[in-house]
Coordinates of C-alpha atoms and ligand atoms in Angstrom, one line a residue:
M1 CA 19.0 -13.9 10.6
A2 CA 17.1 -15.7 13.3
D3 CA 19.7 -14.6 15.9
E4 CA 19.4 -11.1 14.8
T5 CA 15.6 -11.1 15.4
K6 CA 16.1 -12.6 18.8
E7 CA 18.6 -10.0 19.9
K8 CA 16.2 -7.2 19.1
S9 CA 14.0 -6.0 21.9
L10 CA 10.4 -7.3 21.8
N11 CA 7.6 -5.0 20.7
F12 CA 4.6 -4.7 23.0
L13 CA 2.6 -7.3 21.0
E14 CA 5.4 -9.8 21.2
E15 CA 5.6 -9.1 25.0
I16 CA 1.9 -9.9 25.3
I17 CA 2.2 -13.1 23.3
E18 CA 5.3 -14.3 25.3
A19 CA 3.5 -13.5 28.5
S20 CA 0.4 -15.5 27.4
I21 CA 2.7 -18.4 26.4
A22 CA 4.4 -18.2 29.8
N23 CA 0.9 -18.4 31.3
G24 CA 0.2 -21.7 29.6
E25 CA -1.2 -20.7 26.2
T26 CA -0.1 -23.4 23.8
R27 CA -1.2 -21.8 20.5
V28 CA -0.9 -18.5 18.7
Q29 CA -3.8 -17.9 16.3
T30 CA -4.2 -14.5 14.7
R31 CA -6.4 -13.3 11.8
F32 CA -6.4 -10.5 9.3
P33 CA -10.0 -9.2 9.0
P34 CA -10.4 -6.9 6.0
E35 CA -13.8 -5.6 4.9
P36 CA -14.1 -6.3 1.2
N37 CA -15.2 -2.8 0.4
G38 CA -12.0 -1.5 -1.2
Y39 CA -8.4 -2.3 -2.1
L40 CA -5.8 -2.8 0.6
H41 CA -3.3 0.0 1.2
I42 CA 0.0 0.4 2.9
G43 CA -1.7 0.7 6.3
H44 CA -3.3 -2.7 5.8
A45 CA 0.1 -4.0 4.7
K46 CA 1.4 -3.1 8.2
S47 CA -1.5 -5.0 9.8
I48 CA -0.9 -8.0 7.5
C49 CA 2.8 -8.0 8.4
I50 CA 2.0 -7.9 12.1
N51 CA -0.7 -10.6 12.1
F52 CA 1.0 -13.0 9.8
G53 CA 4.4 -12.1 11.2
L54 CA 3.5 -12.8 14.8
A55 CA 1.9 -16.1 13.9
K56 CA 5.0 -17.1 12.0
K57 CA 7.4 -16.0 14.7
Y58 CA 5.6 -18.0 17.4
G59 CA 4.8 -21.1 15.3
G60 CA 1.2 -20.2 15.0
K61 CA -1.4 -19.7 12.3
C62 CA -3.1 -16.7 10.8
N63 CA -6.5 -16.8 9.2
L64 CA -7.9 -14.5 6.5
R65 CA -11.4 -13.5 7.5
F66 CA -13.4 -11.2 5.4
D67 CA -15.6 -9.0 7.5
D68 CA -18.5 -9.1 5.0
T69 CA -21.4 -7.9 7.2
N70 CA -22.3 -4.9 5.0
P71 CA -23.6 -6.2 1.6
V72 CA -24.2 -2.8 0.2
K73 CA -20.6 -1.8 0.0
E74 CA -18.9 -5.1 -0.7
D75 CA -17.9 -6.9 -3.8
V76 CA -16.0 -10.0 -5.0
E77 CA -13.7 -7.8 -7.0
Y78 CA -12.3 -6.6 -3.6
V79 CA -12.2 -10.1 -2.2
D80 CA -10.0 -11.2 -5.1
S81 CA -7.7 -8.2 -5.0
I82 CA -7.2 -8.7 -1.2
K83 CA -6.2 -12.3 -1.6
R84 CA -3.8 -11.4 -4.4
D85 CA -2.2 -8.6 -2.4
I86 CA -1.6 -10.7 0.7
Q87 CA 0.0 -13.4 -1.3
W88 CA 2.1 -10.9 -3.2
L89 CA 3.4 -9.6 0.1
G90 CA 4.6 -13.2 0.8
F91 CA 2.1 -14.5 3.3
Q92 CA -0.3 -17.5 3.2
W93 CA -3.3 -17.7 5.4
E94 CA -4.3 -20.9 7.2
L95 CA -8.1 -20.7 6.7
E96 CA -10.0 -18.4 4.3
R97 CA -13.2 -17.5 6.1
Y98 CA -16.0 -15.0 5.9
A99 CA -18.1 -13.5 8.7
S100 CA -21.0 -14.6 6.5
D101 CA -20.0 -18.2 7.0
Y102 CA -21.1 -17.7 10.6
F103 CA -24.4 -16.0 10.0
D104 CA -26.4 -19.0 11.2
Q105 CA -24.3 -19.4 14.3
L106 CA -24.5 -15.6 15.0
Y107 CA -28.3 -15.7 14.6
D108 CA -28.6 -18.7 17.0
W109 CA -26.5 -16.8 19.6
A110 CA -28.7 -13.7 19.2
V111 CA -31.7 -15.9 19.9
E112 CA -29.9 -17.2 23.0
L113 CA -29.2 -13.7 24.2
I114 CA -32.9 -12.9 23.7
R115 CA -33.8 -15.9 25.8
K116 CA -31.4 -14.8 28.6
G117 CA -33.2 -11.4 28.6
L118 CA -30.1 -9.7 27.2
A119 CA -31.5 -8.6 23.8
Y120 CA -34.7 -7.1 22.5
V121 CA -36.3 -5.9 19.3
D122 CA -36.7 -2.2 19.1
D123 CA -39.2 -0.5 16.8
Q124 CA -37.5 2.9 16.9
T125 CA -35.7 4.2 13.9
Q126 CA -31.9 4.3 13.9
E127 CA -32.3 8.1 14.1
Q128 CA -34.5 7.9 17.2
I129 CA -32.0 5.5 18.8
R130 CA -29.2 7.9 18.2
E131 CA -31.2 10.8 19.6
T132 CA -32.1 8.9 22.8
R133 CA -28.6 7.6 23.5
G134 CA -27.8 10.6 25.7
T135 CA -24.3 12.1 26.0
I136 CA -21.3 11.4 28.1
S137 CA -22.8 13.4 30.9
V138 CA -26.5 12.7 30.3
P139 CA -27.8 9.1 30.5
G140 CA -29.8 7.8 27.6
T141 CA -33.5 7.3 27.5
P142 CA -34.7 3.7 27.5
S143 CA -36.7 2.6 24.4
P144 CA -40.4 2.1 25.0
W145 CA -39.9 -1.4 23.6
R146 CA -37.1 -2.3 26.0
D147 CA -39.2 -4.4 28.2
R148 CA -40.9 -6.6 25.7
S149 CA -41.3 -10.2 26.8
V150 CA -38.9 -12.9 25.7
E151 CA -41.7 -14.5 23.7
E152 CA -42.5 -11.4 21.8
N153 CA -38.8 -10.7 21.1
L154 CA -38.3 -14.2 19.8
D155 CA -41.3 -13.9 17.5
L156 CA -40.4 -10.4 16.2
F157 CA -36.7 -11.4 15.6
A158 CA -37.8 -14.5 13.7
R159 CA -40.1 -12.3 11.6
M160 CA -37.3 -9.8 11.0
K161 CA -35.3 -12.7 9.6
A162 CA -38.2 -14.0 7.6
G163 CA -38.4 -10.6 5.7
E164 CA -41.7 -9.4 7.1
F165 CA -40.5 -5.9 7.8
P166 CA -39.0 -3.2 5.6
D167 CA -35.4 -1.8 6.0
G168 CA -35.1 0.3 9.1
A169 CA -38.4 -0.8 10.7
K170 CA -36.8 -2.7 13.5
V171 CA -33.4 -3.5 15.0
L172 CA -32.2 -6.0 17.6
R173 CA -30.4 -4.4 20.5
A174 CA -28.4 -5.8 23.4
K175 CA -30.0 -5.0 26.7
I176 CA -27.1 -3.6 28.7
D177 CA -27.3 -0.2 30.4
M178 CA -28.7 3.1 29.0
A179 CA -26.7 5.1 31.5
H180 CA -23.3 3.3 31.0
P181 CA -20.3 5.7 30.9
N182 CA -19.1 3.8 27.7
M183 CA -21.6 5.0 25.2
L184 CA -21.2 1.8 23.2
F185 CA -22.8 -0.1 26.1
R186 CA -26.1 1.9 25.8
D187 CA -28.0 -1.0 24.3
P188 CA -25.9 -1.3 21.1
I189 CA -27.5 -2.5 17.9
M190 CA -26.8 -6.1 17.1
Y191 CA -28.8 -6.6 13.9
R192 CA -30.4 -4.3 11.3
I193 CA -32.8 -5.1 8.4
L194 CA -31.2 -4.7 5.0
H195 CA -33.0 -6.2 2.0
A196 CA -29.8 -6.4 -0.1
E197 CA -28.2 -9.1 -2.1
H198 CA -25.0 -10.3 -0.5
H199 CA -22.0 -11.3 -2.6
R200 CA -21.9 -14.7 -0.9
T201 CA -25.2 -15.5 0.8
G202 CA -27.3 -14.0 -2.0
N203 CA -30.9 -13.3 -0.7
K204 CA -30.8 -15.8 2.2
W205 CA -30.5 -13.0 4.7
C206 CA -32.3 -9.7 5.1
I207 CA -30.9 -9.0 8.6
Y208 CA -27.2 -8.4 9.0
P209 CA -25.1 -8.3 12.2
M210 CA -23.2 -5.1 13.2
Y211 CA -19.5 -5.1 13.6
D212 CA -19.5 -5.2 17.4
Y213 CA -21.8 -8.1 17.6
A214 CA -20.0 -10.1 14.8
H215 CA -16.3 -9.5 15.2
G216 CA -15.6 -11.0 18.7
Q217 CA -17.9 -14.0 18.0
C218 CA -16.2 -14.7 14.7
D219 CA -12.8 -14.6 16.5
S220 CA -14.2 -16.9 19.1
I221 CA -15.5 -19.5 16.5
E222 CA -12.0 -19.5 15.0
R223 CA -10.4 -19.7 18.4
I224 CA -8.3 -16.7 17.8
T225 CA -5.9 -16.2 20.7
H226 CA -4.8 -12.7 19.8
S227 CA -7.2 -10.5 17.9
I228 CA -5.0 -7.5 16.9
C229 CA -6.6 -4.4 15.6
T230 CA -6.0 -0.6 15.4
L231 CA -6.3 1.8 18.3
E232 CA -9.7 3.2 17.5
F233 CA -11.2 -0.1 18.6
D234 CA -10.0 0.2 22.2
V235 CA -13.4 1.6 23.3
H236 CA -15.0 -1.4 21.7
R237 CA -12.9 -4.0 23.6
P238 CA -15.2 -4.1 26.7
L239 CA -18.2 -4.8 24.5
Y240 CA -16.2 -7.4 22.6
D241 CA -15.6 -9.1 26.0
W242 CA -19.2 -8.6 27.1
F243 CA -20.7 -10.6 24.2
I244 CA -18.2 -13.4 24.6
E245 CA -18.9 -13.6 28.3
A246 CA -22.6 -13.4 28.0
L247 CA -22.5 -16.3 25.6
G248 CA -19.9 -18.2 27.5
I249 CA -17.9 -19.0 24.4
Y250 CA -14.2 -19.3 23.7
P251 CA -12.5 -16.2 25.1
S252 CA -10.6 -14.5 22.4
H253 CA -8.9 -11.3 23.4
Q254 CA -8.4 -8.0 21.5
Y255 CA -5.2 -6.0 21.5
E256 CA -4.8 -2.6 19.8
F257 CA -1.8 -0.9 18.1
A258 CA -1.5 2.5 16.4
R259 CA -2.6 2.6 12.8
L260 CA 0.0 3.7 10.2
N261 CA -0.3 7.2 8.9
L262 CA 2.1 8.5 6.2
T263 CA 2.8 12.1 5.2
Y264 CA 1.4 13.2 1.9
T265 CA -0.8 10.1 1.9
M266 CA -4.6 9.6 2.1
M267 CA -5.4 6.3 3.9
S268 CA -9.2 6.5 4.0
K269 CA -10.8 3.8 1.8
R270 CA -13.9 6.0 1.3
K271 CA -11.8 8.9 0.0
L272 CA -9.6 6.6 -2.1
L273 CA -12.8 5.2 -3.7
K274 CA -13.9 8.7 -4.4
L275 CA -10.7 9.4 -6.3
V276 CA -11.2 6.3 -8.4
Q277 CA -14.9 7.0 -9.1
E278 CA -14.3 10.6 -10.1
G279 CA -11.3 9.7 -12.3
A280 CA -8.8 11.8 -10.4
V281 CA -6.5 8.8 -10.7
M282 CA -6.3 6.0 -13.3
G283 CA -7.8 3.4 -10.9
W284 CA -7.1 1.6 -7.6
D285 CA -3.7 0.6 -9.0
D286 CA -2.7 4.0 -10.2
P287 CA 1.0 4.2 -9.1
R288 CA 0.2 7.4 -7.1
M289 CA -2.3 5.6 -4.9
P290 CA -1.2 4.2 -1.5
T291 CA -2.7 0.8 -2.3
I292 CA -0.6 -2.4 -2.4
C293 CA -1.6 -3.0 -6.0
A294 CA -0.4 0.5 -6.9
L295 CA 3.0 -0.1 -5.2
R296 CA 3.3 -3.3 -7.1
R297 CA 2.5 -1.6 -10.4
K298 CA 5.0 1.2 -9.5
G299 CA 7.8 -1.3 -9.1
Y300 CA 7.9 -1.9 -5.4
T301 CA 9.1 -5.3 -4.2
P302 CA 7.3 -7.3 -1.5
A303 CA 10.5 -7.3 0.6
S304 CA 10.6 -3.5 0.5
V305 CA 7.1 -3.2 1.9
R306 CA 7.8 -5.9 4.6
N307 CA 11.0 -4.1 5.6
F308 CA 9.1 -0.8 5.9
A309 CA 6.6 -2.4 8.2
E310 CA 9.4 -3.8 10.3
M311 CA 11.2 -0.5 10.3
V312 CA 8.2 1.6 11.6
G313 CA 7.5 -1.1 14.2
V314 CA 4.4 -1.3 16.3
A315 CA 3.4 1.7 18.5
K316 CA 0.7 2.2 21.1
R317 CA 0.2 5.8 20.2
D318 CA -0.8 7.3 16.9
N319 CA 1.9 9.0 14.9
V320 CA 2.7 10.0 11.3
I321 CA 5.6 8.4 9.5
D322 CA 7.6 10.3 6.9
L323 CA 6.8 9.1 3.4
G324 CA 10.6 9.2 2.8
K325 CA 11.0 6.1 5.0
L326 CA 8.9 4.0 2.6
E327 CA 11.0 5.3 -0.3
Y328 CA 14.2 4.6 1.6
C329 CA 13.1 1.0 2.0
V330 CA 12.3 0.4 -1.7
R331 CA 15.6 2.1 -2.7
E332 CA 17.6 -0.1 -0.3
D333 CA 16.0 -3.3 -1.6
L334 CA 16.2 -2.3 -5.3
N335 CA 19.8 -1.4 -4.9
K336 CA 20.5 -5.0 -4.1
V337 CA 18.2 -6.7 -6.6
A338 CA 17.6 -4.3 -9.6
E339 CA 19.6 -4.6 -12.7
R340 CA 21.3 -1.5 -14.1
R341 CA 20.5 -0.1 -17.5
M342 CA 21.2 3.1 -19.4
A343 CA 18.4 5.5 -20.4
V344 CA 18.3 9.2 -21.2
L345 CA 15.3 11.2 -20.2
N346 CA 16.2 14.6 -21.4
P347 CA 18.3 14.0 -24.5
L348 CA 21.1 16.0 -26.1
K349 CA 22.5 14.6 -29.4
V350 CA 26.2 13.9 -29.5
V351 CA 28.0 13.2 -32.9
I352 CA 31.4 11.5 -32.6
T353 CA 33.0 13.1 -35.7
N354 CA 36.0 10.7 -35.9
Y355 CA 33.9 7.6 -35.5
E356 CA 33.1 5.9 -38.9
E357 CA 29.6 6.3 -40.1
G358 CA 27.6 3.1 -40.0
R359 CA 30.0 1.4 -37.6
R360 CA 28.6 -0.5 -34.6
E361 CA 30.4 -1.8 -31.6
L362 CA 29.2 -3.6 -28.5
F363 CA 30.4 -2.8 -25.1
T364 CA 30.0 -5.1 -22.1
A365 CA 28.0 -3.6 -19.2
V366 CA 27.7 -5.0 -15.7
N367 CA 24.1 -5.8 -14.8
N368 CA 24.4 -5.3 -11.1
P369 CA 27.6 -4.4 -9.2
E370 CA 25.9 -5.6 -6.0
N371 CA 25.3 -9.1 -7.4
E372 CA 27.9 -10.7 -9.6
A373 CA 25.5 -13.5 -10.6
A374 CA 23.4 -11.0 -12.5
G375 CA 26.1 -11.1 -15.2
T376 CA 26.6 -8.7 -18.0
R377 CA 25.0 -7.5 -21.2
Q378 CA 26.0 -5.9 -24.5
V379 CA 25.3 -2.3 -25.2
P380 CA 25.6 -0.9 -28.8
F381 CA 27.7 2.1 -29.5
S382 CA 27.6 4.2 -32.7
R383 CA 28.6 7.6 -34.2
E384 CA 25.4 9.3 -32.9
L385 CA 24.5 9.2 -29.2
Y386 CA 22.2 10.8 -26.7
I387 CA 23.4 12.1 -23.4
E388 CA 21.5 13.8 -20.6
R389 CA 21.2 17.5 -21.3
D390 CA 22.2 18.2 -17.7
D391 CA 25.5 16.4 -18.3
F392 CA 26.7 19.3 -20.5
M393 CA 27.3 22.9 -19.5
E394 CA 28.5 25.5 -21.8
N395 CA 29.8 27.8 -19.0
P396 CA 30.2 25.4 -16.0
P397 CA 31.2 26.3 -12.5
K398 CA 34.4 24.9 -11.1
K399 CA 34.3 21.3 -10.1
F400 CA 31.8 20.4 -12.9
Y401 CA 33.3 17.1 -14.0
R402 CA 30.8 16.3 -16.8
L403 CA 31.0 17.5 -20.3
Q404 CA 31.9 21.1 -21.3
P405 CA 33.4 22.8 -24.4
G406 CA 37.0 21.5 -24.8
G407 CA 36.5 19.1 -21.9
E408 CA 36.6 15.3 -21.7
V409 CA 34.4 12.8 -20.1
R410 CA 34.1 9.0 -19.8
L411 CA 31.1 7.4 -21.4
R412 CA 30.1 4.6 -19.0
Y413 CA 31.5 1.2 -20.1
S414 CA 32.9 2.9 -23.2
Y415 CA 35.2 5.6 -24.6
L416 CA 36.5 8.9 -23.5
I417 CA 35.0 11.7 -25.6
K418 CA 36.0 15.4 -25.9
C419 CA 33.6 18.2 -26.8
E420 CA 34.9 20.0 -29.8
E421 CA 32.0 22.1 -31.0
V422 CA 28.6 23.3 -29.7
V423 CA 25.9 23.5 -32.4
K424 CA 22.9 25.9 -31.8
D425 CA 19.7 26.8 -33.6
A426 CA 18.7 30.3 -34.7
E427 CA 17.3 31.0 -31.2
G428 CA 20.6 30.0 -29.6
N429 CA 19.4 26.7 -28.1
I430 CA 22.0 23.9 -28.1
T431 CA 20.9 21.2 -30.6
E432 CA 24.0 19.0 -30.8
L433 CA 27.5 18.5 -29.6
R434 CA 30.3 17.5 -32.0
C435 CA 32.8 15.4 -30.2
T436 CA 35.9 13.3 -30.9
Y437 CA 36.7 10.0 -29.1
D438 CA 40.0 8.4 -28.0
P439 CA 40.1 5.1 -29.9
M440 CA 42.5 3.7 -27.2
S441 CA 40.2 4.4 -24.3
G442 CA 37.7 1.6 -24.8
N443 CA 38.4 -0.5 -21.7
G444 CA 38.5 2.1 -19.0
S445 CA 42.0 3.2 -20.1
S446 CA 43.2 6.0 -22.4
S447 CA 45.9 6.4 -25.1
D448 CA 48.4 8.2 -22.7
G449 CA 47.3 7.2 -19.2
R450 CA 45.5 10.4 -18.5
R451 CA 42.7 10.2 -16.0
V452 CA 39.2 11.8 -16.5
K453 CA 37.0 12.3 -13.5
G454 CA 33.5 12.5 -15.0
V455 CA 31.5 9.4 -16.1
I456 CA 28.2 9.9 -17.8
H457 CA 25.5 7.5 -19.2
W458 CA 24.4 7.5 -22.8
V459 CA 22.5 5.6 -25.4
S460 CA 23.3 5.0 -29.1
A461 CA 20.8 7.1 -31.0
P462 CA 20.0 4.7 -33.9
D463 CA 19.6 1.8 -31.4
A464 CA 17.6 3.7 -28.8
V465 CA 14.1 2.6 -27.9
E466 CA 11.7 5.4 -27.3
A467 CA 9.4 5.1 -24.3
E468 CA 6.9 7.1 -22.3
I469 CA 8.3 7.8 -18.9
R470 CA 5.9 8.6 -16.1
L471 CA 7.5 10.5 -13.2
F472 CA 5.5 10.4 -10.0
N473 CA 5.4 12.9 -7.2
P474 CA 3.2 12.7 -4.1
L475 CA -0.5 12.8 -4.8
F476 CA -1.1 15.6 -2.3
T477 CA 0.6 18.9 -1.8
K478 CA 0.2 18.9 2.0
E479 CA 1.8 16.6 4.5
N480 CA -1.6 16.0 6.0
P481 CA -4.0 15.9 3.0
D482 CA -6.9 16.6 5.4
D483 CA -5.4 19.9 6.4
V484 CA -7.6 22.3 4.5
E485 CA -8.1 26.0 4.2
E486 CA -11.4 27.6 4.9
G487 CA -14.0 26.7 2.3
Q488 CA -11.8 24.1 0.6
T489 CA -11.9 20.3 0.8
W490 CA -9.2 17.6 0.9
E491 CA -9.5 17.3 -2.9
D492 CA -8.1 20.8 -3.2
N493 CA -4.9 19.4 -1.9
L494 CA -4.4 17.1 -4.8
N495 CA -1.1 17.8 -6.5
P496 CA -1.5 18.8 -10.1
D497 CA 2.1 17.7 -10.8
S498 CA 1.7 14.2 -9.3
M499 CA 2.3 12.6 -12.7
I500 CA 4.6 14.1 -15.3
K501 CA 5.1 12.3 -18.6
V502 CA 8.3 12.7 -20.6
K503 CA 9.8 10.9 -23.6
G504 CA 12.9 8.7 -22.8
Y505 CA 15.5 7.0 -24.9
L506 CA 16.4 3.6 -23.6
E507 CA 19.1 1.1 -24.4
P508 CA 17.6 -1.7 -26.5
S509 CA 17.7 -4.4 -23.8
L510 CA 15.0 -2.5 -21.9
R511 CA 12.5 -3.8 -24.4
E512 CA 12.8 -7.2 -22.7
T513 CA 12.1 -6.0 -19.1
P514 CA 9.0 -7.7 -17.8
I515 CA 6.1 -5.6 -16.6
G516 CA 6.4 -4.6 -13.0
Q517 CA 10.1 -5.5 -12.7
A518 CA 12.2 -2.5 -11.5
V519 CA 15.6 -1.7 -13.0
Q520 CA 17.9 1.1 -12.2
F521 CA 18.4 3.7 -14.9
E522 CA 22.0 4.5 -14.0
R523 CA 22.4 7.9 -12.4
V524 CA 18.6 8.6 -12.8
G525 CA 16.5 6.4 -10.6
Y526 CA 14.5 3.1 -10.4
F527 CA 11.9 2.4 -13.1
C528 CA 9.7 -0.4 -14.2
P529 CA 7.5 -1.2 -17.2
D530 CA 3.9 -0.2 -16.5
T531 CA 0.9 -2.4 -17.1
D532 CA 0.0 0.0 -19.9
S533 CA 3.3 -0.9 -21.7
T534 CA 3.1 -2.7 -25.1
P535 CA 5.9 -3.6 -27.5
E536 CA 4.7 -0.8 -29.8
H537 CA 4.5 1.8 -27.0
L538 CA 6.7 1.2 -24.0
V539 CA 5.7 2.9 -20.8
F540 CA 8.0 3.1 -17.7
N541 CA 7.1 4.2 -14.2
R542 CA 9.5 5.9 -11.9
T543 CA 9.5 3.7 -8.8
V544 CA 11.7 6.0 -6.8
T545 CA 14.4 8.5 -7.4
L546 CA 18.0 7.7 -6.6
K547 CA 18.5 10.5 -4.2
D548 CA 18.2 9.4 -0.7
S549 CA 17.1 12.4 1.3
W550 CA 15.7 10.5 4.3
A551 CA 18.9 8.5 5.0
K552 CA 21.0 11.6 4.9
I553 CA 19.0 13.4 7.4
N554 CA 18.5 10.5 9.8
K555 CA 21.8 8.6 9.8
Ligands
LIG1 P1 -13.0 0.8 6.9 O1 -13.3 2.3 7.2 O2 -13.6 0.4 5.6 O3 -13.3 -0.1 8.1 P2 -10.3 0.1 7.4 O4 -9.1 0.8 6.9 O5 -10.5 -0.1 8.9 O6 -11.5 0.8 6.7 P3 -10.6 -2.8 7.2 O7 -10.8 -3.6 6.0 O8 -11.6 -2.8 8.2 O9 -10.4 -1.3 6.7 O10 -9.2 -3.1 7.8 C1 -8.7 -4.4 8.0 C2 -7.6 -4.4 9.1 O11 -6.6 -3.5 8.8 C3 -8.2 -3.9 10.4 O12 -7.8 -4.8 11.4 C4 -7.7 -2.5 10.5 O13 -7.5 -2.2 11.9 C5 -6.3 -2.6 9.8 N1 -5.9 -1.3 9.3 C6 -6.7 -0.5 8.5 N2 -6.0 0.7 8.3 C7 -4.8 0.6 8.9 C8 -3.7 1.4 9.0 N3 -3.6 2.6 8.5 N4 -2.6 1.0 9.7 C9 -2.6 -0.2 10.3 N5 -3.7 -1.1 10.2 C10 -4.7 -0.7 9.5
LIG2 MG1 -12.4 -1.3 9.6

């Protein structure tokens, strides 16, 4: 395994780290910096795999740092879910930190910048500040408050902190260059007034630092060597460096990679929150959501998500990944680890006329052909069975090897049966098949050595357990959910058939399957018991279908 990874060519982040090690860097310290304003999604999973993965590969550490600088949108519910999701993915952080742990230090550094003449209190509204920022071709207009004395700035900033001013009355700005070609350098806002209770610091603060002022300094405090983030932050990097240099503190460096985009998938936290709040989905963990908790509820394994992150790799340019690749990864992993079971989702009753009424037999079924250690189980057989409606055709085409009038088929792990009669109701719908079985065919053989091509799955009708089966399709009908027609919104692209509920008949052992653990319903797909499942009302989610369209096209 280790050798395999070594042979693979390095991605650009690994190249950067190896170059810094060659330059004398002795540590690798990364961090994952979520804002606790929503649940983590598959895009965050990629960032987690990169940050924790690189630290692990180079014998370093990765911190978990909550970027909790906006009290209005943040909540402990999100903090807890984020921690649970990272651990579920199989990673453990070195330190758990919050940007709010550093509010005192950040404040002191702001005072220091005021003293150096590099920051000032501005009485303009945020709106006025936006309007006077200029454009790429037109320089901004300096604020009338830009040249306040250091003493006055120190006094006003202290009073901002003390709560003397209402929200929006004043801000603290860095004094850089109102004509700078990088718009972010036109005296960026460092602090704003927000009289809001914070989920950790309570009412201690009524001024809160902005992302650009907080992030680099937090990295520096934690002596982060490689601060890895997504591409949209590349224009922020010079400002990240500017604050660190102006303060003369530990020089963390920022590196950017392309964020993950997936077809048919919405990755904006704001929009996902809207779906939850409006009840368009059952919650953040609705199996149709792209969140990590939804993938878990749907039956994904941590390994499948990690493998996906590895497979898509790290790119420097934005791109869109086929959702099929994620499904391919979960299918590959479940094929190895999921136990096999039999379940019928679209039942057709079969009566074995020459099998005694009331008789029961148990057949031994293999739990996982990919893993002998998974052992076997017993499956009950009786005179009345269910088979899949699609496994019978009254007038089949050539090469249809499943059941047909007068034809014979193997029941998986069990007997050969022959269809003798098709029973229909008054409208001509098939209601039942009357079959006979070959009593000598119970162990894969037959009475006269004849061979039968088709093998189908089945369940014993009196033993079958009924369950609600939820079949999931993509949540959006468009590859790019934001691709909208005139006068419509992204919500018009929601797929009305994203969840289809059917009744299934399961072999009795499926009653014991723990919630969240995926099993393969043979010939049908991978499924797992949903969190809504109870012993009285079983509910199974389809994790992924068996058919593997992506691998066929791309291999
Ligand atoms: P917000 O709009 O709330 O800032 P966000 O998706 O950027 O949303 P953060 O909590 O700030 O959420 O993200 C934490 C980390 O995850 C950041 O470093 C961010 O760059 C990274 N990240 C977010 N979305 C993706 C994505 N789609 N692919 C890869 N990394 C991502
Ligand atoms: Mg963000």
